[in-house]
Structures are given as C-alpha cells and as structure tokens.
C-alpha cells in the first residue's frame, strides 16, 4: 500500500494573484517543504501519493485531489476562515516592512504574532477539512501558507 502523502502541489494560475518577491519565496518554500514531508489522507482513498491542485472557484477554496484510483474535489467556504486569513496577511505585510528596517525588537514581536496567527489558521484549516482530508499540524501550516497566497489580493 502506498503512503498517504502529497507528491505534487499546483496553485491555480488563473486565481493566483501577483506577488512580491517575499510572498513568492514563501509559496515556493511551502510547496517544496510540503512535497518533502507531509501527511495527507483523503477520506476513502486507499493510498497515495496524491497530486493536489488548490484554487478559488465561486468564492470557495477548492482542494482537487488525485491519486491512484482516486479523484475528488472538496470545496470549502472561506467565511469561517476570512478573519484569520486577513489578519495573517496584514501581519505578514507588517513583518516584511519591518524586515526592511533595523529594529530587531519589532521583528521579534511581529514574528511571534505572525506565528500565532499561522498556527490558528492551520488549526482552523484542519477543522474545516475534518472528515474530508486528514492532515497533521505541519502539513496544515504549509497548506495555510498556500491558502493565503491564493487569497491575497495583489
């Protein structure tokens, strides 16, 4: 039996907004880290590896999953996640701005808040996927990074 894991992740180019160099770097790192190590088990699938395409369609976040003998798409309303995603994007913007400065105290304080919101978003994503796709915390964190990448408006 194959492992339950992601082998590839694709972000729908049609719904992916333009990004700064920092944001594009975070996307690439999240995808690389996800492919290297993840736990991803779609309900009803016998085993992976899986290919995942993330997109926004009709205001819903869509997880389109394909694997050996398995293909299923899950659309999730963003309403329950909107606040944490917006807050996370705002704090990331502040973080990138502070990185250009020279105050290490501000960087550390903002980074602590950023990590907290990242964890909150990851936990909420896991809850939203419950019964559809089982993921561990680290996989959820990296997927949340990609969700915010898709959500962000240029």
PDB file of C-alpha atoms in Angstrom:
ATOM      1  CA  UNK A   1       0.000   0.000   0.000  1.00  0.00           C
ATOM      2  CA  UNK A   2       1.248   3.494  -0.862  1.00  0.00           C
ATOM      3  CA  UNK A   3       1.832   6.188   1.686  1.00  0.00           C
ATOM      4  CA  UNK A   4      -0.795   8.839   2.254  1.00  0.00           C
ATOM      5  CA  UNK A   5       1.201  11.869   1.148  1.00  0.00           C
ATOM      6  CA  UNK A   6       1.299  14.653  -1.400  1.00  0.00           C
ATOM      7  CA  UNK A   7       3.733  14.234  -4.278  1.00  0.00           C
ATOM      8  CA  UNK A   8       2.829  17.479  -6.046  1.00  0.00           C
ATOM      9  CA  UNK A   9       1.011  20.738  -5.368  1.00  0.00           C
ATOM     10  CA  UNK A  10      -0.270  23.110  -8.003  1.00  0.00           C
ATOM     11  CA  UNK A  11      -1.742  26.550  -7.368  1.00  0.00           C
ATOM     12  CA  UNK A  12      -4.294  27.527  -9.980  1.00  0.00           C
ATOM     13  CA  UNK A  13      -2.573  30.251 -12.002  1.00  0.00           C
ATOM     14  CA  UNK A  14      -5.933  31.731 -13.002  1.00  0.00           C
ATOM     15  CA  UNK A  15      -6.789  32.529  -9.372  1.00  0.00           C
ATOM     16  CA  UNK A  16      -3.283  33.248  -8.097  1.00  0.00           C
ATOM     17  CA  UNK A  17      -2.733  36.974  -7.598  1.00  0.00           C
ATOM     18  CA  UNK A  18       0.548  38.735  -8.356  1.00  0.00           C
ATOM     19  CA  UNK A  19       3.062  38.533  -5.524  1.00  0.00           C
ATOM     20  CA  UNK A  20       6.065  40.332  -4.113  1.00  0.00           C
ATOM     21  CA  UNK A  21       9.414  38.549  -4.051  1.00  0.00           C
ATOM     22  CA  UNK A  22       8.903  37.684  -0.348  1.00  0.00           C
ATOM     23  CA  UNK A  23       5.469  36.187  -0.947  1.00  0.00           C
ATOM     24  CA  UNK A  24       6.622  34.237  -3.998  1.00  0.00           C
ATOM     25  CA  UNK A  25       9.530  32.864  -1.941  1.00  0.00           C
ATOM     26  CA  UNK A  26       7.119  31.738   0.819  1.00  0.00           C
ATOM     27  CA  UNK A  27       4.959  29.966  -1.798  1.00  0.00           C
ATOM     28  CA  UNK A  28       7.940  28.105  -3.238  1.00  0.00           C
ATOM     29  CA  UNK A  29       9.255  27.135   0.203  1.00  0.00           C
ATOM     30  CA  UNK A  30       5.820  25.921   1.357  1.00  0.00           C
ATOM     31  CA  UNK A  31       5.405  23.777  -1.762  1.00  0.00           C
ATOM     32  CA  UNK A  32       8.940  22.382  -1.501  1.00  0.00           C
ATOM     33  CA  UNK A  33       8.514  21.602   2.213  1.00  0.00           C
ATOM     34  CA  UNK A  34       5.121  20.005   1.617  1.00  0.00           C
ATOM     35  CA  UNK A  35       6.420  17.698  -1.076  1.00  0.00           C
ATOM     36  CA  UNK A  36       9.391  16.749   1.110  1.00  0.00           C
ATOM     37  CA  UNK A  37       7.343  15.919   4.209  1.00  0.00           C
ATOM     38  CA  UNK A  38       3.598  15.748   4.713  1.00  0.00           C
ATOM     39  CA  UNK A  39       0.752  13.627   5.989  1.00  0.00           C
ATOM     40  CA  UNK A  40      -2.250  13.838   3.688  1.00  0.00           C
ATOM     41  CA  UNK A  41      -5.004  11.220   3.799  1.00  0.00           C
ATOM     42  CA  UNK A  42      -8.183  11.851   1.822  1.00  0.00           C
ATOM     43  CA  UNK A  43     -11.218  10.021   3.192  1.00  0.00           C
ATOM     44  CA  UNK A  44     -11.960   6.969   1.076  1.00  0.00           C
ATOM     45  CA  UNK A  45      -8.558   6.813  -0.614  1.00  0.00           C
ATOM     46  CA  UNK A  46      -6.584   3.603  -0.408  1.00  0.00           C
ATOM     47  CA  UNK A  47      -3.177   5.219  -0.736  1.00  0.00           C
ATOM     48  CA  UNK A  48      -1.098   7.841  -2.441  1.00  0.00           C
ATOM     49  CA  UNK A  49       0.882   9.563  -3.462  1.00  0.00           C
ATOM     50  CA  UNK A  50      -1.516  12.364  -4.369  1.00  0.00           C
ATOM     51  CA  UNK A  51      -1.487  15.423  -6.575  1.00  0.00           C
ATOM     52  CA  UNK A  52      -3.227  18.491  -5.152  1.00  0.00           C
ATOM     53  CA  UNK A  53      -4.493  21.499  -7.049  1.00  0.00           C
ATOM     54  CA  UNK A  54      -5.622  24.449  -4.936  1.00  0.00           C
ATOM     55  CA  UNK A  55      -7.888  27.105  -6.383  1.00  0.00           C
ATOM     56  CA  UNK A  56     -10.702  29.521  -5.645  1.00  0.00           C
ATOM     57  CA  UNK A  57     -13.933  28.862  -7.503  1.00  0.00           C
ATOM     58  CA  UNK A  58     -17.142  30.761  -6.884  1.00  0.00           C
ATOM     59  CA  UNK A  59     -15.809  32.094  -3.574  1.00  0.00           C
ATOM     60  CA  UNK A  60     -14.826  28.652  -2.300  1.00  0.00           C
ATOM     61  CA  UNK A  61     -11.415  27.195  -1.624  1.00  0.00           C
ATOM     62  CA  UNK A  62     -11.147  24.013  -3.697  1.00  0.00           C
ATOM     63  CA  UNK A  63      -8.877  21.074  -2.865  1.00  0.00           C
ATOM     64  CA  UNK A  64      -8.771  18.964  -6.035  1.00  0.00           C
ATOM     65  CA  UNK A  65      -7.050  15.694  -5.098  1.00  0.00           C
ATOM     66  CA  UNK A  66      -5.989  12.897  -7.444  1.00  0.00           C
ATOM     67  CA  UNK A  67      -4.122   9.698  -6.695  1.00  0.00           C
ATOM     68  CA  UNK A  68      -4.002   6.034  -7.709  1.00  0.00           C
ATOM     69  CA  UNK A  69      -7.624   5.098  -8.329  1.00  0.00           C
ATOM     70  CA  UNK A  70      -8.834   8.226  -6.545  1.00  0.00           C
ATOM     71  CA  UNK A  71     -10.024  11.672  -7.586  1.00  0.00           C
ATOM     72  CA  UNK A  72     -12.137  14.041  -5.557  1.00  0.00           C
ATOM     73  CA  UNK A  73     -12.590  17.775  -5.137  1.00  0.00           C
ATOM     74  CA  UNK A  74     -13.619  19.425  -1.878  1.00  0.00           C
ATOM     75  CA  UNK A  75     -14.937  22.984  -1.892  1.00  0.00           C
ATOM     76  CA  UNK A  76     -14.734  24.862   1.389  1.00  0.00           C
ATOM     77  CA  UNK A  77     -16.476  28.106   2.177  1.00  0.00           C
ATOM     78  CA  UNK A  78     -13.930  30.736   3.164  1.00  0.00           C
ATOM     79  CA  UNK A  79     -16.351  32.523   5.506  1.00  0.00           C
ATOM     80  CA  UNK A  80     -15.124  30.782   8.682  1.00  0.00           C
ATOM     81  CA  UNK A  81     -11.501  31.488   7.715  1.00  0.00           C
ATOM     82  CA  UNK A  82     -11.771  35.048   6.364  1.00  0.00           C
ATOM     83  CA  UNK A  83     -10.803  36.847   9.568  1.00  0.00           C
ATOM     84  CA  UNK A  84      -7.715  34.783  10.379  1.00  0.00           C
ATOM     85  CA  UNK A  85      -6.564  34.885   6.740  1.00  0.00           C
ATOM     86  CA  UNK A  86      -6.966  38.676   6.540  1.00  0.00           C
ATOM     87  CA  UNK A  87      -5.237  39.148   9.910  1.00  0.00           C
ATOM     88  CA  UNK A  88      -2.401  36.849   8.851  1.00  0.00           C
ATOM     89  CA  UNK A  89      -1.915  38.711   5.563  1.00  0.00           C
ATOM     90  CA  UNK A  90      -1.884  42.056   7.392  1.00  0.00           C
ATOM     91  CA  UNK A  91       0.692  40.909   9.939  1.00  0.00           C
ATOM     92  CA  UNK A  92       2.846  39.387   7.178  1.00  0.00           C
ATOM     93  CA  UNK A  93       2.789  42.717   5.354  1.00  0.00           C
ATOM     94  CA  UNK A  94       3.929  44.421   8.584  1.00  0.00           C
ATOM     95  CA  UNK A  95       6.613  41.775   9.059  1.00  0.00           C
ATOM     96  CA  UNK A  96       8.034  42.309   5.560  1.00  0.00           C
ATOM     97  CA  UNK A  97       8.025  46.069   6.124  1.00  0.00           C
ATOM     98  CA  UNK A  98       9.831  45.771   9.469  1.00  0.00           C
ATOM     99  CA  UNK A  99      12.415  43.399   7.943  1.00  0.00           C
ATOM    100  CA  UNK A 100      13.488  46.294   5.737  1.00  0.00           C
ATOM    101  CA  UNK A 101      14.191  48.332   8.897  1.00  0.00           C
ATOM    102  CA  UNK A 102      16.741  47.789  11.626  1.00  0.00           C
ATOM    103  CA  UNK A 103      14.729  47.246  14.842  1.00  0.00           C
ATOM    104  CA  UNK A 104      15.243  43.605  15.940  1.00  0.00           C
ATOM    105  CA  UNK A 105      12.754  44.060  18.803  1.00  0.00           C
ATOM    106  CA  UNK A 106       9.937  44.885  16.402  1.00  0.00           C
ATOM    107  CA  UNK A 107      10.863  41.978  14.140  1.00  0.00           C
ATOM    108  CA  UNK A 108      10.669  39.518  17.032  1.00  0.00           C
ATOM    109  CA  UNK A 109       7.346  40.871  18.334  1.00  0.00           C
ATOM    110  CA  UNK A 110       5.680  40.824  14.927  1.00  0.00           C
ATOM    111  CA  UNK A 111       7.108  37.386  14.153  1.00  0.00           C
ATOM    112  CA  UNK A 112       5.609  35.986  17.367  1.00  0.00           C
ATOM    113  CA  UNK A 113       2.194  37.334  16.367  1.00  0.00           C
ATOM    114  CA  UNK A 114       2.643  36.025  12.849  1.00  0.00           C
ATOM    115  CA  UNK A 115       3.464  32.520  14.111  1.00  0.00           C
ATOM    116  CA  UNK A 116       0.443  32.582  16.418  1.00  0.00           C
ATOM    117  CA  UNK A 117      -1.926  33.524  13.595  1.00  0.00           C
ATOM    118  CA  UNK A 118      -0.276  30.944  11.333  1.00  0.00           C
ATOM    119  CA  UNK A 119      -0.966  28.235  13.921  1.00  0.00           C
ATOM    120  CA  UNK A 120      -4.539  29.458  14.383  1.00  0.00           C
ATOM    121  CA  UNK A 121      -5.115  29.368  10.627  1.00  0.00           C
ATOM    122  CA  UNK A 122      -3.585  25.890  10.364  1.00  0.00           C
ATOM    123  CA  UNK A 123      -5.815  24.588  13.167  1.00  0.00           C
ATOM    124  CA  UNK A 124      -8.885  26.103  11.533  1.00  0.00           C
ATOM    125  CA  UNK A 125      -7.938  24.554   8.179  1.00  0.00           C
ATOM    126  CA  UNK A 126      -7.592  21.133   9.817  1.00  0.00           C
ATOM    127  CA  UNK A 127     -11.027  21.568  11.368  1.00  0.00           C
ATOM    128  CA  UNK A 128     -12.545  22.605   8.018  1.00  0.00           C
ATOM    129  CA  UNK A 129     -11.032  19.528   6.331  1.00  0.00           C
ATOM    130  CA  UNK A 130     -12.117  17.144   9.099  1.00  0.00           C
ATOM    131  CA  UNK A 131     -13.883  14.127   7.602  1.00  0.00           C
ATOM    132  CA  UNK A 132     -12.622  15.013   4.128  1.00  0.00           C
ATOM    133  CA  UNK A 133      -8.816  15.024   4.336  1.00  0.00           C
ATOM    134  CA  UNK A 134      -6.746  14.134   7.406  1.00  0.00           C
ATOM    135  CA  UNK A 135      -3.589  16.245   7.766  1.00  0.00           C
ATOM    136  CA  UNK A 136      -1.083  16.810  10.550  1.00  0.00           C
ATOM    137  CA  UNK A 137      -0.235  20.217  12.033  1.00  0.00           C
ATOM    138  CA  UNK A 138       2.876  20.875   9.917  1.00  0.00           C
ATOM    139  CA  UNK A 139       1.062  19.949   6.712  1.00  0.00           C
ATOM    140  CA  UNK A 140      -1.789  22.259   7.753  1.00  0.00           C
ATOM    141  CA  UNK A 141       0.664  25.123   8.390  1.00  0.00           C
ATOM    142  CA  UNK A 142       2.189  24.819   4.935  1.00  0.00           C
ATOM    143  CA  UNK A 143      -1.200  24.470   3.273  1.00  0.00           C
ATOM    144  CA  UNK A 144      -2.400  27.562   5.154  1.00  0.00           C
ATOM    145  CA  UNK A 145       0.536  29.483   3.660  1.00  0.00           C
ATOM    146  CA  UNK A 146      -0.667  28.453   0.202  1.00  0.00           C
ATOM    147  CA  UNK A 147      -4.282  29.311   1.025  1.00  0.00           C
ATOM    148  CA  UNK A 148      -3.226  32.828   1.999  1.00  0.00           C
ATOM    149  CA  UNK A 149      -1.202  33.063  -1.217  1.00  0.00           C
ATOM    150  CA  UNK A 150      -4.337  32.342  -3.224  1.00  0.00           C
ATOM    151  CA  UNK A 151      -6.499  34.587  -1.068  1.00  0.00           C
ATOM    152  CA  UNK A 152      -4.200  37.594  -1.167  1.00  0.00           C
ATOM    153  CA  UNK A 153      -5.264  40.311  -3.498  1.00  0.00           C
ATOM    154  CA  UNK A 154      -2.235  41.629  -5.430  1.00  0.00           C
TER     155      UNK A 154
END
